[in-house]
XYZ file of C-alpha atoms in Angstrom:
156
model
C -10.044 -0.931 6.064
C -9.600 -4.633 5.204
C -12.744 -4.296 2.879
C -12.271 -1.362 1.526
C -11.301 -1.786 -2.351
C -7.964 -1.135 -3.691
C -7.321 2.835 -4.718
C -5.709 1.569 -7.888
C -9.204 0.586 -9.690
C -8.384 -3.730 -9.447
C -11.789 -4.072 -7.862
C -9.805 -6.380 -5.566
C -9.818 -5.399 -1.581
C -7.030 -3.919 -0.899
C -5.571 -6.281 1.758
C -5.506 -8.617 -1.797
C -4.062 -5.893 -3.746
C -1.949 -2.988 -3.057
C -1.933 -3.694 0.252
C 0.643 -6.516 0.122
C 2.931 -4.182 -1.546
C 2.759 -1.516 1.129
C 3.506 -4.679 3.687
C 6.714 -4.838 2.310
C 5.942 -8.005 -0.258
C 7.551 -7.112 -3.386
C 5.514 -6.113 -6.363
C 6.017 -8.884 -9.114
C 6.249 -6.269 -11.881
C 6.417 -2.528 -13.228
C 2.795 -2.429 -13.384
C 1.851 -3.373 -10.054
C 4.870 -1.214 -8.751
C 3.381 1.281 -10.577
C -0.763 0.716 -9.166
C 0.973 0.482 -5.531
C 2.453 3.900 -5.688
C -0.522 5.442 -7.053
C -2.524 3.789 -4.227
C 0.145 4.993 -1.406
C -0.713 8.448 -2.532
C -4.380 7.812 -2.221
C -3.760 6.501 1.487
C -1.057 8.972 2.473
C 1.573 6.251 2.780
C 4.608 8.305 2.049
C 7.543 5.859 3.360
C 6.200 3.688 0.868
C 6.092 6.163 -2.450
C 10.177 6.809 -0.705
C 10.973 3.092 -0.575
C 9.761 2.022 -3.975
C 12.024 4.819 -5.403
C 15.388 4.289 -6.752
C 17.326 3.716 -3.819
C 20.039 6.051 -5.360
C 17.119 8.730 -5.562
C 15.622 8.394 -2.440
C 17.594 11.355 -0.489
C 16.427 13.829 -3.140
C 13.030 13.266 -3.088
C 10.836 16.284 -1.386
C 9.010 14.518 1.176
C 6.991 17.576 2.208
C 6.009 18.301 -1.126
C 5.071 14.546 -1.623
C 2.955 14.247 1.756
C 1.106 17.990 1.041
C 0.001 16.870 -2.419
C -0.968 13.166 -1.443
C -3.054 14.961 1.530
C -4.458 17.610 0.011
C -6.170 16.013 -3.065
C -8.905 13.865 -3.440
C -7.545 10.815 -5.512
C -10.178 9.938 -8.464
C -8.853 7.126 -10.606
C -6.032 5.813 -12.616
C -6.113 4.553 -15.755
C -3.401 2.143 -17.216
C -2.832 2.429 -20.719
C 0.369 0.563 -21.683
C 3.031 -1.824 -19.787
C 6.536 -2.404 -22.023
C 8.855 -4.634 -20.908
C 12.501 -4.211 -21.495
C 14.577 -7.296 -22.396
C 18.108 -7.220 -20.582
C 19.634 -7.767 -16.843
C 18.480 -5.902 -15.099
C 14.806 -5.929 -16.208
C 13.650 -2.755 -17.024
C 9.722 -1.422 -18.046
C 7.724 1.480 -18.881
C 4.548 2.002 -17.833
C 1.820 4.373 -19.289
C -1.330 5.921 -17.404
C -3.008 8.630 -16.479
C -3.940 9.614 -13.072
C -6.974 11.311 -11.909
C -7.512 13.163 -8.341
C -9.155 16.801 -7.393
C -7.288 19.243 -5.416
C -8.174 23.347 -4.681
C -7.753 23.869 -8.268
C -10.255 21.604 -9.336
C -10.253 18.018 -10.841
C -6.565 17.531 -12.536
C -5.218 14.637 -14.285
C -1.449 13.192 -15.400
C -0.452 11.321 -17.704
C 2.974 9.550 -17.695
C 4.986 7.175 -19.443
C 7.586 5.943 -16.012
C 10.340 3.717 -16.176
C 11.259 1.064 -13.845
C 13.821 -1.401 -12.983
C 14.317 -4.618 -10.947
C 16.877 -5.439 -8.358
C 17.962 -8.185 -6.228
C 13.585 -9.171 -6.819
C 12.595 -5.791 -6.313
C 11.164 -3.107 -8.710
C 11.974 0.799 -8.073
C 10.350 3.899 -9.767
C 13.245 5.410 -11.622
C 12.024 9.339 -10.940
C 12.953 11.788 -13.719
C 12.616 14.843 -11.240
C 15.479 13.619 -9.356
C 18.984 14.321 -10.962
C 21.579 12.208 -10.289
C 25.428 13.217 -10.438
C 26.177 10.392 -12.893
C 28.566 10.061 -15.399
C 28.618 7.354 -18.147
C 31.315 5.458 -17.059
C 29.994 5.635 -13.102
C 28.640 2.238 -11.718
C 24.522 2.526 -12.364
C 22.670 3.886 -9.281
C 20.158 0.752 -9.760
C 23.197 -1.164 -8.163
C 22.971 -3.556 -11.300
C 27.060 -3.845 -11.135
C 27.225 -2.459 -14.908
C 27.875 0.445 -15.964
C 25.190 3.568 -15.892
C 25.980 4.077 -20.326
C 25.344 0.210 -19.895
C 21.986 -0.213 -17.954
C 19.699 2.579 -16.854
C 21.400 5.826 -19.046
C 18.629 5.884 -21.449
C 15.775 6.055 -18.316
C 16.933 9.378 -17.408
C-alpha cells in the first residue's frame, strides 16, 4: 500500500497524503479534513470518518450504515470545487465538492457544501444528519467555551 496513490485525487502516495491524517497527524485545514474523510471511505477506515466528526456528534453517527456504504461502493473520484474560510475563534470553513463512486445502482455522485471547525489544533466535520439537543444559550458542542448562538449555530 505505501505506493499506492492517495484516493482523494492529490496524485501524491498516500503514505504523503491522506495517510498521515488517518495516523492520527492532524489535518492542517478544512480541505484536507475534508480529502481525508473522503479517502477513509475509499479504504474502509471507519474509526477514522467517527473521529474526525464533531466529537459532540460522534455517538449518533450510524456506524453500520457508514461501513455498508463505504464497502459496498466502488469510490471513483472527488472533485473540490470551493474552500471558504471563516474568520473568528474558533476557525470555521466550508468546503464544496462533489464525490464520485459506483454502487448496485450504478455510478452516483454528491455534491456538498460541509462545514468545519477547529479545536484545540484539530478540525472536525460538523455533520448536518446528526441533530444535536442544543439550545442557543447551551455551551457549543465544538467545546469552543462560547456559546452555541455565539460559534457554530449557523453550521447547523
Amino acid at each position: 500500500m505505501s505506493s499506492a496513490l492517495c484516493p482523494c485525487g492529490s496524485q501524491q502516495l498516500l503514505t504523503q497524503c491522506c495517510g498521515l491524517y488517518h495516523a492520527d497527524t492532524p489535518a492542517p485545514n478544512a480541505e484536507a479534513l475534508m480529502r481525508s474523510r473522503y479517502s477513509a471511505y475509499a479504504l474502509g477506515l471507519i474509526d477514522y470518518l467517527v473521529r474526525s466528526t464533531l466529537p459532540a456528534q460522534q455517538s449518533g453517527l450510524d456506524q453500520q450504515a457508514i461501513q455498508s456504504w463505504s464497502q459496498n461502493s466502488t469510490w471513483l473520484g472527488l472533485a473540490v470545487e470551493a474552500t471558504e474560510e471563516v474568520s473568528g475563534d474558533p476557525q470555521h470553513a466550508y468546503v464544496t465538492f462533489t464525490a464520485y463512486w459506483r454502487d448496485g445502482s450504478g455510478e452516483q455522485s454528491h455534491r456538498e457544501r460541509s462545514a468545519f471547525v477547529s479545536h484545540d489544533g484539530n478540525w472536525y466535520f460538523i455533520d448536518p444528519t446528526v441533530e444535536l439537543k442544543t439550545s442557543r444559550n447551551d455551551a457549543c458542542p465544538c467545546a469552543s467555551g462560547l456559546k452555541f448562538k455565539k460559534c457554530c449555530s449557523s453550521y447547523f
